[in-house]
XYZ file of C-alpha atoms in Angstrom:
472
model
C -10.356 3.980 15.940
C -7.629 1.829 14.661
C -3.707 3.087 14.027
C -0.953 2.246 13.967
C 2.430 2.524 15.616
C 5.507 2.327 13.877
C 9.407 2.031 15.551
C 12.518 0.476 14.113
C 13.806 -1.875 16.563
C 17.650 -2.611 17.026
C 18.031 -6.579 17.110
C 21.256 -8.451 18.165
C 22.684 -11.190 15.799
C 20.095 -14.029 18.122
C 16.711 -12.141 17.772
C 17.850 -11.075 13.927
C 17.988 -14.417 13.365
C 14.514 -15.665 14.624
C 13.258 -13.099 13.200
C 14.423 -13.890 9.631
C 13.510 -17.548 11.664
C 9.985 -16.702 10.899
C 9.733 -14.439 8.083
C 10.857 -17.605 6.921
C 8.698 -19.280 8.164
C 5.548 -17.399 7.236
C 6.879 -17.476 3.380
C 7.378 -21.399 3.153
C 3.577 -21.557 4.465
C 2.555 -19.390 2.040
C 4.158 -21.315 -1.189
C 2.762 -24.700 1.072
C -0.790 -23.212 0.710
C -0.625 -22.258 -1.822
C 0.913 -24.983 -3.766
C -1.625 -26.785 -1.985
C -4.644 -25.509 -3.341
C -2.951 -25.315 -7.226
C -2.606 -29.103 -7.593
C -6.119 -29.901 -7.532
C -6.409 -26.834 -9.746
C -4.340 -28.409 -12.428
C -5.015 -31.366 -11.935
C -8.055 -30.829 -12.450
C -7.273 -29.311 -16.378
C -5.561 -32.038 -17.100
C -8.348 -34.484 -16.062
C -10.248 -32.306 -18.788
C -7.689 -32.506 -21.799
C -7.974 -36.429 -21.101
C -12.180 -36.103 -21.724
C -12.793 -37.423 -17.347
C -16.745 -35.833 -16.799
C -16.828 -33.030 -14.667
C -18.352 -36.377 -12.094
C -14.714 -37.483 -12.443
C -12.701 -34.693 -11.850
C -11.135 -34.595 -8.811
C -12.300 -32.473 -6.183
C -11.320 -28.878 -5.506
C -9.881 -27.847 -2.667
C -10.733 -25.323 -0.192
C -8.457 -22.219 0.255
C -10.229 -20.326 3.237
C -8.327 -19.729 6.172
C -9.576 -22.107 9.329
C -9.627 -25.481 6.193
C -5.522 -23.897 4.932
C -4.740 -24.278 9.015
C -6.769 -27.300 9.709
C -4.255 -29.055 6.113
C -1.112 -27.363 7.320
C -1.371 -28.910 10.942
C -1.791 -32.390 10.205
C 1.076 -32.089 7.040
C 4.062 -30.280 8.945
C 4.413 -32.930 11.634
C 4.976 -35.299 9.034
C 6.111 -33.551 5.623
C 10.249 -33.484 5.298
C 10.235 -29.275 5.012
C 8.521 -28.864 8.444
C 9.436 -31.794 10.791
C 12.239 -31.335 11.200
C 11.709 -27.092 11.579
C 8.390 -26.583 12.414
C 8.700 -25.947 16.456
C 11.270 -23.089 16.535
C 9.048 -20.332 15.730
C 5.686 -19.470 16.697
C 2.394 -21.358 15.778
C 2.116 -16.951 14.378
C 3.936 -17.094 11.318
C 2.588 -19.822 10.012
C -0.416 -18.725 10.240
C 0.828 -15.079 8.869
C 1.599 -16.913 5.543
C -1.785 -19.223 5.496
C -3.767 -15.691 5.900
C -1.937 -14.657 3.160
C -2.813 -17.145 1.028
C -6.480 -17.115 1.458
C -6.392 -13.612 0.997
C -4.599 -14.752 -2.717
C -7.323 -16.926 -3.520
C -10.298 -14.680 -2.803
C -8.477 -11.828 -4.621
C -8.147 -14.559 -7.819
C -11.465 -15.820 -7.634
C -13.152 -12.276 -7.607
C -11.310 -10.843 -10.489
C -11.681 -13.872 -12.311
C -15.918 -13.506 -11.559
C -15.780 -9.762 -11.969
C -16.637 -8.581 -8.731
C -13.261 -7.276 -7.701
C -12.005 -3.827 -8.800
C -8.864 -2.495 -10.907
C -6.668 -5.073 -12.396
C -6.782 -8.687 -12.583
C -5.196 -10.402 -10.680
C -3.340 -13.014 -11.813
C -3.488 -17.110 -9.641
C -1.236 -16.691 -6.576
C 2.709 -17.769 -7.333
C 4.779 -19.055 -4.611
C 7.074 -16.353 -3.190
C 11.112 -16.752 -4.041
C 13.406 -16.519 -1.182
C 15.714 -14.007 -2.438
C 13.504 -11.765 -3.845
C 10.050 -12.057 -0.824
C 9.561 -9.656 1.598
C 10.236 -9.976 5.548
C 7.291 -9.827 7.390
C 5.608 -11.948 10.063
C 2.775 -10.852 12.091
C 1.540 -12.109 15.414
C -2.293 -11.722 16.790
C -2.168 -13.452 19.776
C 0.813 -14.297 22.757
C 2.141 -11.884 24.871
C 2.782 -8.636 22.912
C 3.137 -5.578 24.462
C 5.522 -2.273 25.029
C 7.856 -2.193 27.801
C 7.634 0.934 30.798
C 10.730 1.536 30.110
C 9.598 2.713 26.754
C 12.887 0.984 25.145
C 11.411 -1.998 24.813
C 8.971 -4.069 23.012
C 7.385 -8.337 23.750
C 6.917 -10.507 20.722
C 5.870 -13.893 20.947
C 8.864 -16.103 21.213
C 10.804 -13.636 20.213
C 11.505 -11.758 23.553
C 12.214 -8.278 24.819
C 13.650 -6.837 21.753
C 14.801 -3.385 21.983
C 13.440 -0.434 19.829
C 15.379 2.246 18.550
C 13.742 5.693 19.162
C 11.317 5.780 22.636
C 7.631 4.506 22.780
C 6.693 7.095 24.282
C 3.894 8.631 21.878
C 1.969 4.585 22.895
C 3.134 3.421 25.987
C 1.530 6.626 27.207
C -1.114 5.522 26.041
C -1.648 2.112 27.053
C -0.565 3.726 30.825
C -2.904 5.599 30.729
C -6.331 3.244 29.300
C -6.377 4.971 26.526
C -5.384 2.750 23.651
C -5.568 -0.974 23.588
C -2.692 -3.594 20.971
C -4.483 -5.559 18.179
C -1.367 -6.520 16.839
C 2.025 -6.609 16.205
C 3.659 -6.815 12.158
C 7.713 -7.247 12.382
C 8.933 -5.882 8.671
C 12.544 -5.768 7.375
C 12.543 -2.960 4.886
C 15.289 -0.157 3.685
C 17.720 -1.906 5.598
C 15.892 -2.203 8.801
C 13.803 -4.182 11.159
C 10.695 -2.265 12.224
C 7.438 -3.495 14.182
C 3.795 -1.639 13.601
C 1.245 -2.392 16.383
C -2.208 -2.247 15.571
C -3.599 -0.070 18.239
C -7.053 0.499 18.833
C -7.270 4.298 20.337
C -9.843 6.323 22.234
C -9.368 9.746 20.709
C -11.640 12.893 21.746
C -12.614 14.527 19.603
C -10.443 17.347 18.004
C -12.130 19.963 15.143
C -9.554 22.113 12.103
C -8.254 25.371 12.896
C -10.481 26.154 10.552
C -13.624 23.408 10.648
C -16.027 25.816 8.131
C -13.040 26.516 5.376
C -12.765 25.071 2.380
C -9.225 23.308 0.462
C -9.196 22.697 -3.073
C -5.752 20.712 -3.650
C -4.562 20.744 -7.365
C -1.590 18.637 -7.946
C 0.763 19.194 -9.905
C 5.478 18.254 -10.788
C 7.280 21.806 -11.375
C 4.706 22.552 -8.452
C 4.001 20.227 -5.916
C 0.337 21.227 -4.993
C -1.537 24.913 -5.599
C -3.980 25.082 -2.476
C -7.566 27.689 -2.787
C -9.453 27.932 0.018
C -13.006 29.572 -0.024
C -11.831 33.615 0.701
C -9.677 32.906 -2.535
C -6.172 33.244 -1.100
C -3.815 31.028 -2.969
C -1.132 29.185 -1.895
C 2.347 27.569 -3.078
C 3.660 23.860 -1.958
C 7.109 23.517 -3.289
C 7.787 20.286 -4.881
C 10.729 19.431 -2.892
C 12.599 16.242 -5.552
C 14.187 14.678 -3.123
C 15.236 11.835 -6.488
C 16.382 14.495 -8.715
C 18.067 15.983 -5.646
C 19.879 12.864 -5.492
C 20.607 11.432 -9.107
C 24.427 12.372 -8.774
C 25.188 10.307 -6.138
C 22.438 7.481 -7.180
C 24.336 7.627 -10.875
C 27.662 7.256 -8.943
C 26.801 5.001 -6.758
C 25.321 2.363 -9.584
C 28.384 2.873 -11.380
C 30.888 1.199 -8.713
C 28.652 -0.665 -8.501
C 28.781 -2.121 -11.551
C 32.285 -2.591 -11.530
C 32.132 -4.695 -8.889
C 31.661 -8.593 -9.158
C 28.388 -8.779 -7.974
C 25.612 -12.277 -7.272
C 25.078 -14.566 -10.218
C 22.073 -17.830 -8.475
C 22.640 -19.087 -11.912
C 26.103 -20.228 -12.266
C 26.464 -19.868 -8.022
C 28.991 -16.615 -8.231
C 29.057 -15.129 -4.404
C 29.162 -10.863 -4.520
C 32.977 -9.702 -3.547
C 33.269 -7.732 -0.126
C 33.520 -4.717 -2.389
C 30.055 -4.971 -3.693
C 28.511 -5.756 -0.739
C 29.879 -2.377 0.692
C 29.492 -0.577 -2.890
C 25.430 -2.003 -2.542
C 24.778 -1.182 1.002
C 26.074 2.776 -0.045
C 23.991 2.859 -3.120
C 20.611 1.626 -1.249
C 21.356 4.205 1.341
C 20.956 6.357 -0.598
C 17.389 5.713 -1.620
C 16.826 4.453 1.606
C 17.277 8.174 2.393
C 15.457 9.762 -0.115
C 12.551 7.840 0.425
C 13.001 8.998 4.441
C 12.631 12.250 3.167
C 9.763 12.378 0.794
C 7.866 10.327 3.904
C 8.687 13.352 5.881
C 7.650 15.489 3.399
C 4.322 14.413 2.621
C 4.142 13.734 6.159
C 4.500 17.364 7.469
C 2.043 18.688 4.554
C -0.954 16.688 5.311
C -0.760 17.441 8.987
C -0.743 20.677 7.565
C -4.113 21.002 5.084
C -6.093 18.485 7.456
C -4.989 20.786 10.796
C -6.212 23.666 9.203
C -8.760 23.325 7.046
C -12.790 21.114 7.731
C -13.496 20.625 4.085
C -10.643 19.052 1.729
C -11.432 18.268 -2.152
C -8.745 16.616 -4.130
C -9.172 14.506 -7.615
C -9.774 11.989 -8.892
C -6.249 11.333 -10.427
C -5.379 8.004 -12.440
C -1.979 7.499 -11.801
C -1.422 4.844 -12.723
C -2.311 6.014 -16.181
C -0.200 8.311 -15.825
C 2.972 6.433 -14.880
C 3.162 5.136 -18.473
C 4.272 8.372 -19.558
C 7.792 7.319 -19.699
C 9.233 11.457 -19.589
C 7.372 12.399 -17.050
C 7.063 8.874 -14.333
C 9.791 9.608 -12.765
C 8.847 13.372 -11.020
C 5.019 12.098 -10.479
C 6.137 8.862 -8.690
C 8.467 11.491 -6.756
C 6.371 13.413 -5.914
C 3.625 10.663 -4.921
C -0.009 11.109 -5.700
C -1.449 8.220 -4.182
C -0.150 8.896 -1.283
C -0.713 12.161 -0.227
C -4.711 11.721 -0.933
C -4.090 8.085 1.439
C -2.764 10.304 4.169
C -5.195 13.323 3.878
C -8.349 11.294 3.482
C -7.497 9.525 6.519
C -5.902 12.692 8.991
C -9.292 14.101 8.297
C -11.448 11.719 10.042
C -9.048 12.515 12.049
C -10.002 15.842 12.731
C -13.520 14.988 11.958
C -13.110 16.844 8.783
C -14.387 15.822 5.162
C -12.541 14.737 1.351
C -14.836 15.768 -1.075
C -13.310 13.939 -4.131
C -13.820 15.218 -7.369
C -14.746 13.522 -10.923
C -11.745 12.231 -12.859
C -13.313 13.102 -15.805
C -14.121 16.123 -14.050
C -11.894 19.365 -16.117
C -10.812 21.639 -13.024
C -7.850 22.391 -15.454
C -10.126 23.557 -18.181
C -13.303 25.523 -17.065
C -13.227 29.267 -15.910
C -12.990 29.218 -12.254
C -15.368 32.484 -12.337
C -17.670 32.203 -15.695
C -17.591 28.435 -15.454
C -17.023 28.230 -20.057
C -15.706 25.103 -20.204
C -12.502 25.092 -23.376
C -12.875 22.438 -25.522
C -9.217 22.220 -25.515
C -6.716 22.737 -23.063
C -2.767 21.050 -24.198
C -0.425 20.176 -21.190
C 2.463 22.701 -22.158
C -0.594 25.740 -21.686
C 0.100 27.282 -18.618
C -1.503 29.886 -18.435
C -5.945 29.368 -18.537
C -7.120 32.383 -20.870
C -10.809 32.802 -20.822
C -12.491 33.317 -24.184
C -15.104 34.102 -22.198
C -14.893 36.647 -19.747
C -11.643 36.940 -21.485
C -9.573 35.621 -17.585
C -5.975 34.712 -17.795
C -4.668 33.481 -14.664
C -2.127 30.415 -13.537
C -3.323 26.680 -15.094
C -2.678 25.114 -11.322
C -4.136 27.908 -9.273
C -7.791 28.351 -11.748
C -7.698 24.148 -11.044
C -7.337 24.655 -7.357
C -10.338 27.392 -7.476
C -12.786 25.323 -9.599
C -12.042 22.425 -6.846
C -12.511 24.488 -4.291
C -16.304 25.499 -5.164
C -17.355 21.877 -5.980
C -17.314 21.955 -1.435
C -20.298 24.241 -1.804
C -21.667 22.712 -4.675
C -21.539 19.352 -2.642
C -23.764 21.089 0.358
C -26.663 22.304 -2.040
C -26.752 18.801 -3.969
C -25.748 20.694 -7.851
C -22.843 20.453 -9.810
C -20.706 17.124 -10.668
C -19.490 16.273 -7.196
C -22.548 17.472 -5.117
C -25.095 15.004 -7.299
C -24.441 12.067 -8.240
C -27.253 11.618 -10.187
C -26.653 15.429 -12.099
C -24.805 14.720 -15.937
C -22.589 17.556 -17.109
C -22.946 19.046 -20.996
C -18.758 18.118 -20.656
C -17.922 16.177 -18.493
C -14.108 15.906 -19.565
C -14.271 18.007 -22.639
C -14.196 18.228 -26.299
C -11.853 15.164 -26.302
C -12.991 13.012 -24.001
C -12.827 8.874 -25.739
C -15.492 6.806 -26.045
C -16.120 3.320 -26.636
C -19.384 2.320 -27.874
C -18.643 -1.726 -26.905
C -17.098 -2.688 -24.427
C -15.675 -6.218 -22.693
C -17.400 -7.717 -20.118
C -15.286 -9.852 -17.690
C -16.572 -14.015 -17.836
C -15.847 -16.768 -15.432
C -14.281 -18.730 -18.521
C -11.680 -21.585 -18.469
C -8.075 -19.972 -17.202
C -5.313 -21.300 -16.010
C -5.813 -24.202 -13.645
C -8.928 -25.698 -13.535
C -12.161 -23.697 -15.261
C -13.848 -21.287 -13.623
C -13.168 -20.989 -9.685
C -16.001 -22.255 -7.388
C -17.047 -20.201 -4.751
C -16.377 -20.869 -1.476
C -19.302 -21.448 1.664
C -18.643 -19.665 4.223
C -17.028 -20.441 7.350
C -16.895 -18.810 10.982
C -14.365 -15.907 11.350
C -12.040 -16.325 13.931
C -9.853 -13.107 15.221
C -7.404 -13.182 12.419
C -9.776 -12.808 10.010
C -11.688 -9.566 11.648
C -7.829 -7.916 12.279
C -7.854 -8.697 8.069
C -10.238 -7.066 7.272
C -9.817 -4.221 9.791
C -6.884 -3.643 7.743
C -8.551 -4.131 4.558
C -10.378 -0.826 4.801
C -8.184 1.377 6.493
C-alpha cells in the first residue's frame, strides 16, 4: 500500500531561504502556465466579439503536463522573469507548479462539462505571493532518509535536520519493506514539514474484534456515540479545543489590532510589536490545530483497531457549516476528517466501512420496532417511539440504527445493503423535492466559450504519482 510519513524540519537560515526559493519557483511556474493558457482563451473571446468565424479564431493551447513542460522549458531561457534565476532551483520545483496548473485546468474543464461531482470549479487564477501556501514536491533525484535518523536529503537542498526522530520510516527502508516514491516540503503552522510518499509492504493484521460492527453517530455536544452489535453503547466526549482557547485568542487578537499592521496598498510595513503579537496569536491557533489532529487520530485509531466493521453517516458537512449558530462547533469537531481517517485506517486493519445514505433517518427511526417518525426537531434530544413506547436518547438511538445497518448490508436488505432497494420514507415526511433540475451545459463561459477536450498523451512517472495521490 501507499502511505505518507510526515516529519517536522529544523532548517538553518540558508536552507530555509532555499526552501522558500523552491516554493516560489513552483508558484511562478504555476502563474506562467495559467497566463499562457488563459491568454489564448481571452483572445478567442475577444475575436468572437468581433465576429471572427470559428475557423479564424486563435487555436486552443494545450494544458497537459507534457505540453506545459515543453513550452516552459523554451520560455524560461528567454523570458526575463525566469532567465536570471531559474537555474538556482531544482527542475522539480517548476514541475510542481506545472503539474498543479494542469490538474486545475482539468478540474475546470470537467466541471464545466458536468463530469465532475461537487461544487462548480472556476477557471484557474494566479497565485498571490503573499497568500499562497509554500509547497514543493520532489519525484526524482536524491530523496532519502539518513541512517542517523536525524536528517533527510532532498535534491538541490542537501541534508536537512529533522525536528523529530525518523526511525519509523528508516527502520522500514533498512528492512527493505518500504520504498520512497516522492517527497513534499510544505510550510504550515509556523514551521517546515516534509512528507514522504512511501510504498509499504505491510503484514496483514485484523481488528481486535473482527466479527463485531459499530455504529458511529457524530455530534457536537458529544463528539461520537458508538453502539456495537451486542448493544453496548459508549460516549466519546467532545474535547472542544477551540472553545477552551477562545478567551486567550480574543485577548491576543485585540493586542494585534492595537498594533500597526501591514498595509500593502499604502506601502506600510508592520511594526515589530505587531509581528510579535501576531506570532503569539498564531501560536494559539497552531496549538489548537495540533491538539485537534492528535485527538482525532487517537479516536479513529481506537475504533478501527477494535471493530472489524464501522458504520458512519454521509453527512453534508458543507451544508451544516452554513448554520451560523453551529458552524464554529462543527468545524472544531472535524466531522469530515473523522470519516476520512476511519476510511483509510479500516483498510489498513483489514476491515470495512459502511456509509449510510445521506437521507437515511437514523435519528427518526425506532431502534426496536423500526417505526419512522415524520418529524424530529433538532432541539428534541430524547427519542420517544409512538408505536412501542421506547424512550431513549436521540444520539444513542441513531447509533443503534447505524449498527443494525451492518447486518442489513450482509443480508442484502435495507437501504444500505441493497443499492436498488427504496425505503418507504428515506428521510421522513419533511423531505423537500424539486420537480425540475437544471443541467450543467458546456455553454459559453468566461473565457473562450466551450472548453475543448484535451488529447490523451503518454503519462509519465509524475502524472502516475499525482493520480495515486488523488485516489487516496
